Amino acid sequence: MIAHLQRASHTAGLLTYLFGPGERGNHTNPRLIAGDGHGAPIEMLAQPDALPYLARALDAPVERLGARAPERPVWVCSVRSDPRHPDLTDSQWAEVARRVVAVTGIAPDGDPDACRWIALRNQPHRVYVVATLARKDGSLHNAYRDAFHLQTECHRIATELGHLPLAPRPTPLAQESHVPAPYVTINIEPSGSVSARGASDDLSATLLKHAGFQQIEDWYGRRHRLPTTTPQADRAAIATHAAEMLRAARYSVDLDPDLDTSRLPTPANPLGLYTTGAEILRLTDQIRAAENGAGLEQAVDHLLHPEHGVLERVREALETAGEQITDLDDEAYALADRFGFAAEFVSAAQSELVGAEVELHRVGDSQQDQVKARTQPPALPGSRSAALATSPAAAKVSSALGTGAPEVGAVVHPSQAPGSRTR
């Protein structure tokens, strides 16, 4: 079970979207299943022709705040269940919504001054919870820890429903102690020269000098610059080499993209800026080159690792993109929702592949055993059988009798064994 949080500024527009057909026509039978309007008749107002009145009922505590009202007072949470399991009923989803608003503090149990909220359904395996952040007592809900509380509660609900796959939890790694790294900026100045600024210690100066920079000390402080006689074609290579050495020494380096040779298209790197895609292509080649289950498991681990794998990083990126869209334009909730759904699909893919690495390790084991059994000659019971197996005369006699000579003791090369694959 996955929750996705958003913020919006206009309740009426959000409700029109949620109770409407949806951006791709995927909203079916929109309906209110729960809510608390502190006396406002939200059940009567949750009709397509009465949505402006429902929005006013939810917005009333916000309007009383006047100038203290936040720019985005609408709190939106979509909760999605695993589509591989039966969908919950409206009453079950209503209970999920009540637990969501209680655990986040939107509407704790028994709080008469809680925020106004509603829960509605317009798609299978999903519920939307919409609330306004102004409480009845005139204070504002603090949403700082909402995402953490939601994640914990959704995991608890999914466990109670039996939706979570049984899988061993990853062993936490020992935390490393990181010392704040000095910051170095390597960029192209308006004059066209390449300079490095930031860290002023001797180690960074030595590394920059080794790469080809010249040190300059004046009223601006210590800085480094490439000689003006440096050929244009060599500037990017020198700057990239300096950045690599500084990063290896645990400096934080901001390298101008125009100086980063790894991001420039070359015959060896035709993807240019799309370095992440190039890394995944290399991983694909590594998977394709696996010669046994153990090698395949090692390669696929880069995809499926629960903390550092490609799928987890893609899920985080999609989820962050949706949050950033909301931060930049709080009216683009439909677009942000699409990124949130995509992140949930990736999460579902991760759940589908839980435990697959253990099975990958055993891939090919049974086939190798069969090949070995076929390539090993069976033991013959006696000397007469051995003679029959090796005597050309015995083969002719057997052929004349129509019985066929037994093919025991024949040497079978691995490349000729049935079921073997040529490489």
Tab-separated table of C-alpha atoms in Angstrom:
chain	number	residue	atom	x	y	z
A	1	MET	CA	0.000	0.000	0.000
A	2	ILE	CA	1.483	3.312	-1.133
A	3	ALA	CA	0.581	6.898	-0.231
A	4	HIS	CA	1.368	9.958	-2.324
A	5	LEU	CA	1.142	13.484	-0.852
A	6	GLN	CA	0.449	16.724	-2.715
A	7	ARG	CA	-0.542	20.308	-1.895
A	8	ALA	CA	-2.935	22.529	-3.858
A	9	SER	CA	-4.166	26.090	-3.576
A	10	HIS	CA	-7.756	25.829	-4.888
A	11	THR	CA	-10.139	23.282	-3.409
A	12	ALA	CA	-12.839	23.852	-6.043
A	13	GLY	CA	-10.526	23.082	-8.973
A	14	LEU	CA	-9.168	19.969	-7.280
A	15	LEU	CA	-12.650	18.607	-6.545
A	16	THR	CA	-13.755	19.310	-10.122
A	17	TYR	CA	-10.863	17.199	-11.341
A	18	LEU	CA	-11.385	14.350	-8.853
A	19	PHE	CA	-15.152	14.143	-9.395
A	20	GLY	CA	-14.758	14.592	-13.160
A	21	PRO	CA	-13.812	12.073	-15.861
A	22	GLY	CA	-10.082	12.449	-15.204
A	23	GLU	CA	-7.314	13.527	-17.517
A	24	ARG	CA	-7.392	10.232	-19.425
A	25	GLY	CA	-11.027	9.339	-18.789
A	26	ASN	CA	-10.051	6.889	-16.061
A	27	HIS	CA	-12.345	8.197	-13.291
A	28	THR	CA	-15.378	5.964	-12.835
A	29	ASN	CA	-18.287	6.474	-10.441
A	30	PRO	CA	-16.725	9.234	-8.272
A	31	ARG	CA	-18.279	9.061	-4.815
A	32	LEU	CA	-17.754	10.307	-1.261
A	33	ILE	CA	-17.097	7.514	1.236
A	34	ALA	CA	-16.089	9.354	4.428
A	35	GLY	CA	-15.353	12.778	5.849
A	36	ASP	CA	-15.827	15.221	8.695
A	37	GLY	CA	-17.064	18.747	8.074
A	38	HIS	CA	-17.668	19.646	11.741
A	39	GLY	CA	-21.353	20.231	11.114
A	40	ALA	CA	-21.143	21.102	7.414
A	41	PRO	CA	-23.366	18.755	5.345
A	42	ILE	CA	-20.571	17.361	3.204
A	43	GLU	CA	-22.552	14.200	2.347
A	44	MET	CA	-25.282	16.312	0.742
A	45	LEU	CA	-22.777	18.562	-1.023
A	46	ALA	CA	-20.721	15.778	-2.626
A	47	GLN	CA	-22.655	15.928	-5.898
A	48	PRO	CA	-21.352	17.088	-9.291
A	49	ASP	CA	-23.688	20.110	-9.287
A	50	ALA	CA	-22.833	21.053	-5.708
A	51	LEU	CA	-19.047	20.833	-5.715
A	52	PRO	CA	-18.527	24.630	-5.313
A	53	TYR	CA	-20.537	24.463	-2.078
A	54	LEU	CA	-18.512	21.453	-0.886
A	55	ALA	CA	-15.315	23.406	-1.604
A	56	ARG	CA	-16.631	26.362	0.420
A	57	ALA	CA	-17.462	24.068	3.334
A	58	LEU	CA	-13.904	22.730	3.373
A	59	ASP	CA	-12.383	26.203	2.860
A	60	ALA	CA	-14.385	27.960	5.592
A	61	PRO	CA	-11.729	27.522	8.350
A	62	VAL	CA	-9.029	28.728	5.935
A	63	GLU	CA	-10.972	31.856	4.998
A	64	ARG	CA	-11.328	32.769	8.672
A	65	LEU	CA	-7.531	32.938	8.921
A	66	GLY	CA	-7.403	35.880	6.511
A	67	ALA	CA	-3.817	36.968	5.854
A	68	ARG	CA	-2.465	34.081	7.942
A	69	ALA	CA	-3.789	31.511	5.480
A	70	PRO	CA	-1.067	29.557	3.628
A	71	GLU	CA	-0.707	29.884	-0.126
A	72	ARG	CA	-1.448	26.192	-0.601
A	73	PRO	CA	-3.920	25.230	2.113
A	74	VAL	CA	-5.255	22.054	0.465
A	75	TRP	CA	-3.748	18.733	1.614
A	76	VAL	CA	-4.193	15.866	-0.870
A	77	CYS	CA	-3.234	12.258	-0.188
A	78	SER	CA	-3.825	9.363	-2.596
A	79	VAL	CA	-3.485	5.848	-1.178
A	80	ARG	CA	-3.166	2.897	-3.552
A	81	SER	CA	-3.388	-0.804	-2.719
A	82	ASP	CA	-1.598	-3.650	-4.469
A	83	PRO	CA	-3.545	-4.397	-7.685
A	84	ARG	CA	-2.583	-8.072	-7.444
A	85	HIS	CA	-4.888	-8.434	-4.426
A	86	PRO	CA	-8.683	-8.019	-4.302
A	87	ASP	CA	-9.846	-4.408	-4.041
A	88	LEU	CA	-11.110	-3.130	-0.698
A	89	THR	CA	-14.753	-2.215	-0.177
A	90	ASP	CA	-15.869	1.390	0.301
A	91	SER	CA	-16.205	0.823	4.042
A	92	GLN	CA	-12.681	-0.614	4.226
A	93	TRP	CA	-11.275	2.319	2.253
A	94	ALA	CA	-13.173	4.685	4.558
A	95	GLU	CA	-11.387	3.088	7.518
A	96	VAL	CA	-8.045	3.497	5.718
A	97	ALA	CA	-8.838	7.200	5.202
A	98	ARG	CA	-9.697	7.653	8.889
A	99	ARG	CA	-6.419	6.046	9.899
A	100	VAL	CA	-4.524	8.290	7.462
A	101	VAL	CA	-5.979	11.543	8.834
A	102	ALA	CA	-5.523	10.301	12.399
A	103	VAL	CA	-1.873	9.248	12.100
A	104	THR	CA	-0.856	12.474	10.336
A	105	GLY	CA	-2.698	14.713	12.800
A	106	ILE	CA	-5.142	16.096	10.205
A	107	ALA	CA	-8.023	14.713	12.276
A	108	PRO	CA	-6.892	12.774	15.362
A	109	ASP	CA	-9.510	10.610	17.030
A	110	GLY	CA	-11.660	12.594	19.434
A	111	ASP	CA	-10.231	16.013	18.454
A	112	PRO	CA	-13.154	18.484	18.162
A	113	ASP	CA	-10.906	21.138	16.559
A	114	ALA	CA	-9.440	18.944	13.820
A	115	CYS	CA	-9.195	19.910	10.151
A	116	ARG	CA	-12.097	19.330	7.793
A	117	TRP	CA	-11.573	16.466	5.391
A	118	ILE	CA	-13.262	14.153	2.913
A	119	ALA	CA	-12.373	10.799	1.343
A	120	LEU	CA	-13.553	9.896	-2.141
A	121	ARG	CA	-13.099	7.104	-4.647
A	122	ASN	CA	-12.973	7.375	-8.421
A	123	GLN	CA	-10.747	4.431	-9.402
A	124	PRO	CA	-10.228	0.820	-8.331
A	125	HIS	CA	-7.592	0.114	-5.680
A	126	ARG	CA	-7.366	3.793	-4.691
A	127	VAL	CA	-8.765	6.412	-2.343
A	128	TYR	CA	-8.214	10.179	-2.239
A	129	VAL	CA	-8.199	12.120	1.013
A	130	VAL	CA	-8.662	15.899	0.686
A	131	ALA	CA	-8.343	18.220	3.684
A	132	THR	CA	-7.704	21.878	4.409
A	133	LEU	CA	-4.862	22.651	6.803
A	134	ALA	CA	-6.734	25.184	8.964
A	135	ARG	CA	-8.065	23.737	12.204
A	136	LYS	CA	-11.311	24.794	13.805
A	137	ASP	CA	-9.432	26.501	16.665
A	138	GLY	CA	-7.637	28.806	14.198
A	139	SER	CA	-4.252	27.035	14.194
A	140	LEU	CA	-2.588	25.373	11.224
A	141	HIS	CA	-1.704	21.719	10.829
A	142	ASN	CA	2.066	21.134	10.735
A	143	ALA	CA	2.654	18.784	7.785
A	144	TYR	CA	6.399	18.399	8.339
A	145	ARG	CA	6.349	14.687	9.311
A	146	ASP	CA	3.268	13.624	7.358
A	147	ALA	CA	5.141	11.598	4.729
A	148	PHE	CA	6.996	9.578	7.369
A	149	HIS	CA	3.828	8.839	9.363
A	150	LEU	CA	1.970	7.883	6.179
A	151	GLN	CA	4.664	5.457	5.081
A	152	THR	CA	4.658	3.753	8.469
A	153	GLU	CA	0.868	3.508	8.631
A	154	CYS	CA	0.547	2.201	5.052
A	155	HIS	CA	3.084	-0.511	5.819
A	156	ARG	CA	1.098	-1.425	8.917
A	157	ILE	CA	-2.195	-1.566	6.988
A	158	ALA	CA	-0.683	-3.649	4.186
A	159	THR	CA	0.696	-6.067	6.780
A	160	GLU	CA	-2.721	-6.418	8.398
A	161	LEU	CA	-4.301	-7.082	4.989
A	162	GLY	CA	-1.652	-9.663	4.079
A	163	HIS	CA	-0.518	-7.698	1.025
A	164	LEU	CA	3.186	-7.668	1.812
A	165	PRO	CA	5.393	-10.418	0.331
A	166	LEU	CA	7.459	-12.462	2.724
A	167	ALA	CA	11.045	-11.418	2.157
A	168	PRO	CA	14.091	-11.011	4.371
A	169	ARG	CA	14.802	-7.449	5.315
A	170	PRO	CA	18.149	-6.077	4.145
A	171	THR	CA	20.838	-6.015	6.801
A	172	PRO	CA	21.541	-2.380	7.669
A	173	LEU	CA	25.034	-1.317	6.784
A	174	ALA	CA	27.247	0.384	9.292
A	175	GLN	CA	26.952	4.134	8.979
A	176	GLU	CA	29.989	5.891	7.693
A	177	SER	CA	31.188	9.071	9.288
A	178	HIS	CA	31.452	11.739	6.613
A	179	VAL	CA	33.505	14.869	7.026
A	180	PRO	CA	32.002	17.865	5.196
A	181	ALA	CA	33.876	18.043	1.907
A	182	PRO	CA	35.348	21.316	0.651
A	183	TYR	CA	33.592	22.685	-2.419
A	184	VAL	CA	35.355	23.463	-5.702
A	185	THR	CA	33.761	25.118	-8.744
A	186	ILE	CA	35.359	24.717	-12.170
A	187	ASN	CA	33.683	26.836	-14.836
A	188	ILE	CA	34.175	28.997	-17.893
A	189	GLU	CA	34.396	32.688	-17.088
A	190	PRO	CA	32.771	35.372	-19.286
A	191	SER	CA	36.215	36.100	-20.713
A	192	GLY	CA	36.442	32.510	-21.943
A	193	SER	CA	39.154	31.364	-19.538
A	194	VAL	CA	38.705	28.286	-17.332
A	195	SER	CA	39.069	28.855	-13.590
A	196	ALA	CA	38.748	26.799	-10.399
A	197	ARG	CA	37.556	28.440	-7.182
A	198	GLY	CA	36.538	27.283	-3.755
A	199	ALA	CA	38.827	25.175	-1.601
A	200	SER	CA	42.023	27.008	-0.632
A	201	ASP	CA	43.952	24.184	1.031
A	202	ASP	CA	47.256	22.801	-0.186
A	203	LEU	CA	45.883	19.413	-1.295
A	204	SER	CA	43.392	20.898	-3.752
A	205	ALA	CA	46.085	23.271	-5.006
A	206	THR	CA	48.450	20.339	-5.609
A	207	LEU	CA	45.807	18.363	-7.489
A	208	LEU	CA	44.842	21.320	-9.668
A	209	LYS	CA	48.481	22.056	-10.422
A	210	HIS	CA	49.022	18.407	-11.355
A	211	ALA	CA	46.077	18.600	-13.772
A	212	GLY	CA	47.551	21.675	-15.496
A	213	PHE	CA	46.074	24.709	-13.683
A	214	GLN	CA	48.167	27.701	-12.638
A	215	GLN	CA	47.781	29.170	-9.160
A	216	ILE	CA	46.965	32.855	-8.815
A	217	GLU	CA	46.953	34.799	-5.541
A	218	ASP	CA	45.666	38.378	-5.524
A	219	TRP	CA	43.068	40.476	-3.721
A	220	TYR	CA	40.428	37.900	-4.768
A	221	GLY	CA	42.247	35.209	-2.810
A	222	ARG	CA	43.737	31.943	-4.020
A	223	ARG	CA	42.330	30.616	-7.291
A	224	HIS	CA	43.481	28.552	-10.218
A	225	ARG	CA	43.237	29.140	-13.939
A	226	LEU	CA	44.268	27.338	-17.083
A	227	PRO	CA	47.019	29.102	-19.048
A	228	THR	CA	45.689	31.207	-21.907
A	229	THR	CA	47.894	29.184	-24.262
A	230	THR	CA	45.964	25.970	-23.489
A	231	PRO	CA	44.444	24.669	-26.747
A	232	GLN	CA	40.665	24.867	-26.866
A	233	ALA	CA	40.382	21.133	-27.474
A	234	ASP	CA	42.394	20.330	-24.308
A	235	ARG	CA	40.509	22.552	-21.849
A	236	ALA	CA	37.613	20.163	-21.271
A	237	ALA	CA	39.953	17.178	-20.879
A	238	ILE	CA	42.089	19.009	-18.282
A	239	ALA	CA	39.069	20.300	-16.369
A	240	THR	CA	37.454	16.847	-16.303
A	241	HIS	CA	40.705	15.231	-15.136
A	242	ALA	CA	41.035	17.816	-12.339
A	243	ALA	CA	37.425	17.171	-11.248
A	244	GLU	CA	38.004	13.405	-11.159
A	245	MET	CA	41.082	13.755	-8.952
A	246	LEU	CA	39.350	16.186	-6.599
A	247	ARG	CA	36.324	13.933	-6.256
A	248	ALA	CA	38.580	10.969	-5.557
A	249	ALA	CA	40.040	13.036	-2.722
A	250	ARG	CA	36.442	13.556	-1.432
A	251	TYR	CA	36.007	17.134	-2.593
A	252	SER	CA	32.619	18.268	-3.849
A	253	VAL	CA	33.124	19.528	-7.386
A	254	ASP	CA	30.737	21.571	-9.522
A	255	LEU	CA	32.027	21.134	-13.063
A	256	ASP	CA	30.651	23.234	-15.911
A	257	PRO	CA	28.732	20.864	-18.257
A	258	ASP	CA	30.604	22.337	-21.228
A	259	LEU	CA	33.864	21.137	-19.624
A	260	ASP	CA	32.671	17.636	-18.703
A	261	THR	CA	33.985	15.243	-21.336
A	262	SER	CA	31.806	12.427	-19.989
A	263	ARG	CA	28.740	14.445	-20.952
A	264	LEU	CA	29.914	15.426	-24.420
A	265	PRO	CA	28.961	13.180	-27.348
A	266	THR	CA	31.921	11.208	-28.696
A	267	PRO	CA	32.259	8.093	-30.876
A	268	ALA	CA	32.881	6.125	-27.677
A	269	ASN	CA	30.030	7.866	-25.832
A	270	PRO	CA	27.336	8.677	-28.409
A	271	LEU	CA	24.692	9.280	-25.724
A	272	GLY	CA	26.459	12.400	-24.495
A	273	LEU	CA	24.495	13.937	-21.626
A	274	TYR	CA	22.466	10.799	-21.049
A	275	THR	CA	25.117	9.148	-18.907
A	276	THR	CA	22.565	7.386	-16.716
A	277	GLY	CA	21.082	5.647	-19.734
A	278	ALA	CA	24.573	4.650	-20.832
A	279	GLU	CA	25.224	3.084	-17.419
A	280	ILE	CA	22.038	1.021	-17.672
A	281	LEU	CA	23.017	-0.065	-21.179
A	282	ARG	CA	26.327	-1.303	-19.787
A	283	LEU	CA	24.400	-3.146	-17.087
A	284	THR	CA	22.220	-4.706	-19.806
A	285	ASP	CA	25.348	-5.932	-21.582
A	286	GLN	CA	26.620	-7.359	-18.299
A	287	ILE	CA	23.348	-9.239	-17.798
A	288	ARG	CA	23.474	-10.539	-21.369
A	289	ALA	CA	27.050	-11.763	-20.859
A	290	ALA	CA	26.250	-13.754	-17.696
A	291	GLU	CA	27.404	-17.350	-18.120
A	292	ASN	CA	25.652	-18.882	-15.120
A	293	GLY	CA	23.066	-18.182	-12.464
A	294	ALA	CA	25.597	-16.698	-10.043
A	295	GLY	CA	26.816	-14.203	-12.642
A	296	LEU	CA	23.248	-13.320	-13.570
A	297	GLU	CA	22.359	-12.810	-9.922
A	298	GLN	CA	25.335	-10.481	-9.428
A	299	ALA	CA	24.361	-8.369	-12.446
A	300	VAL	CA	20.650	-8.207	-11.662
A	301	ASP	CA	21.423	-7.153	-8.083
A	302	HIS	CA	22.254	-3.711	-9.502
A	303	LEU	CA	18.620	-3.538	-10.626
A	304	LEU	CA	16.868	-5.002	-7.605
A	305	HIS	CA	18.901	-3.931	-4.568
A	306	PRO	CA	16.270	-2.566	-2.147
A	307	GLU	CA	18.327	0.517	-1.231
A	308	HIS	CA	20.725	1.276	-4.091
A	309	GLY	CA	19.244	-0.561	-7.082
A	310	VAL	CA	18.176	1.035	-10.365
A	311	LEU	CA	14.472	0.424	-9.721
A	312	GLU	CA	14.619	2.093	-6.308
A	313	ARG	CA	16.445	5.101	-7.751
A	314	VAL	CA	13.900	5.381	-10.608
A	315	ARG	CA	11.041	5.215	-8.102
A	316	GLU	CA	12.591	7.965	-5.989
A	317	ALA	CA	13.216	10.141	-9.071
A	318	LEU	CA	9.619	9.816	-10.318
A	319	GLU	CA	8.213	10.541	-6.868
A	320	THR	CA	10.483	13.567	-6.462
A	321	ALA	CA	9.496	14.829	-9.923
A	322	GLY	CA	5.838	14.762	-8.877
A	323	GLU	CA	6.607	16.651	-5.670
A	324	GLN	CA	8.698	19.219	-7.563
A	325	ILE	CA	5.893	19.777	-10.080
A	326	THR	CA	3.563	20.562	-7.180
A	327	ASP	CA	6.126	22.921	-5.649
A	328	LEU	CA	6.553	24.811	-8.924
A	329	ASP	CA	2.865	24.879	-9.898
A	330	ASP	CA	0.298	23.850	-7.331
A	331	GLU	CA	-2.399	23.733	-10.014
A	332	ALA	CA	-0.597	21.023	-11.996
A	333	TYR	CA	-1.833	18.288	-9.668
A	334	ALA	CA	-3.004	16.142	-12.598
A	335	LEU	CA	0.510	16.039	-14.053
A	336	ALA	CA	2.047	15.478	-10.612
A	337	ASP	CA	-0.429	12.659	-10.072
A	338	ARG	CA	0.783	10.919	-13.242
A	339	PHE	CA	4.359	10.918	-11.945
A	340	GLY	CA	3.098	9.622	-8.607
A	341	PHE	CA	1.256	6.775	-10.329
A	342	ALA	CA	4.371	5.922	-12.338
A	343	ALA	CA	6.397	5.750	-9.105
A	344	GLU	CA	3.778	3.396	-7.675
A	345	PHE	CA	3.997	1.134	-10.724
A	346	VAL	CA	7.766	0.877	-10.240
A	347	SER	CA	7.157	0.027	-6.586
A	348	ALA	CA	4.741	-2.705	-7.663
A	349	ALA	CA	7.443	-4.065	-9.978
A	350	GLN	CA	9.860	-4.145	-7.033
A	351	SER	CA	7.321	-6.115	-4.985
A	352	GLU	CA	6.818	-8.552	-7.865
A	353	LEU	CA	10.563	-9.309	-7.985
A	354	VAL	CA	11.192	-9.694	-4.246
A	355	GLY	CA	13.218	-12.859	-3.695
A	356	ALA	CA	14.031	-13.278	-7.395
A	357	GLU	CA	17.779	-13.006	-6.809
A	358	VAL	CA	17.821	-16.208	-4.771
A	359	GLU	CA	16.093	-18.038	-7.612
A	360	LEU	CA	18.460	-16.492	-10.162
A	361	HIS	CA	21.409	-18.091	-8.391
A	362	ARG	CA	19.932	-21.521	-9.185
A	363	VAL	CA	19.225	-20.771	-12.859
A	364	GLY	CA	20.818	-23.418	-15.084
A	365	ASP	CA	21.693	-25.821	-12.259
A	366	SER	CA	19.256	-28.554	-13.326
A	367	GLN	CA	20.291	-28.287	-16.975
A	368	GLN	CA	23.963	-28.577	-16.086
A	369	ASP	CA	23.197	-31.715	-14.051
A	370	GLN	CA	21.378	-33.223	-17.034
A	371	VAL	CA	24.298	-32.472	-19.362
A	372	LYS	CA	26.734	-33.997	-16.898
A	373	ALA	CA	24.615	-37.142	-16.613
A	374	ARG	CA	24.514	-37.500	-20.389
A	375	THR	CA	28.249	-36.947	-20.863
A	376	GLN	CA	29.320	-39.489	-18.217
A	377	PRO	CA	29.432	-43.127	-19.516
A	378	PRO	CA	27.474	-45.565	-17.356
A	379	ALA	CA	29.378	-48.400	-15.677
A	380	LEU	CA	29.146	-51.749	-17.507
A	381	PRO	CA	28.377	-54.861	-15.435
A	382	GLY	CA	31.070	-57.167	-16.811
A	383	SER	CA	33.864	-57.800	-19.256
A	384	ARG	CA	31.510	-59.330	-21.846
A	385	SER	CA	29.420	-56.164	-21.891
A	386	ALA	CA	32.578	-54.103	-22.328
A	387	ALA	CA	33.608	-56.275	-25.239
A	388	LEU	CA	30.240	-55.898	-26.869
A	389	ALA	CA	30.426	-52.147	-26.413
A	390	THR	CA	33.793	-51.912	-28.157
A	391	SER	CA	33.800	-54.811	-30.655
A	392	PRO	CA	32.950	-53.985	-34.308
A	393	ALA	CA	31.896	-57.599	-34.777
A	394	ALA	CA	29.364	-57.340	-31.997
A	395	ALA	CA	27.978	-54.219	-33.598
A	396	LYS	CA	27.528	-56.093	-36.923
A	397	VAL	CA	25.800	-59.030	-35.219
A	398	SER	CA	23.440	-56.790	-33.382
A	399	SER	CA	22.689	-54.879	-36.561
A	400	ALA	CA	21.940	-58.106	-38.434
A	401	LEU	CA	19.560	-59.229	-35.689
A	402	GLY	CA	17.821	-55.843	-35.836
A	403	THR	CA	18.407	-55.050	-32.189
A	404	GLY	CA	20.949	-52.277	-32.670
A	405	ALA	CA	24.197	-51.978	-30.809
A	406	PRO	CA	23.923	-50.350	-27.419
A	407	GLU	CA	25.594	-46.934	-27.402
A	408	VAL	CA	27.165	-47.362	-24.025
A	409	GLY	CA	30.638	-46.171	-23.371
A	410	ALA	CA	30.574	-43.814	-26.347
A	411	VAL	CA	32.413	-40.589	-25.800
A	412	VAL	CA	30.092	-37.604	-26.080
A	413	HIS	CA	31.690	-34.225	-26.384
A	414	PRO	CA	29.980	-31.403	-24.416
A	415	SER	CA	29.248	-29.481	-27.610
A	416	GLN	CA	27.335	-32.506	-28.954
A	417	ALA	CA	25.394	-33.279	-25.806
A	418	PRO	CA	21.626	-32.976	-26.109
A	419	GLY	CA	20.275	-29.805	-24.655
A	420	SER	CA	23.626	-28.003	-24.549
A	421	ARG	CA	23.907	-24.498	-25.893
A	422	THR	CA	26.616	-23.312	-28.208
A	423	ARG	CA	28.124	-19.963	-27.456
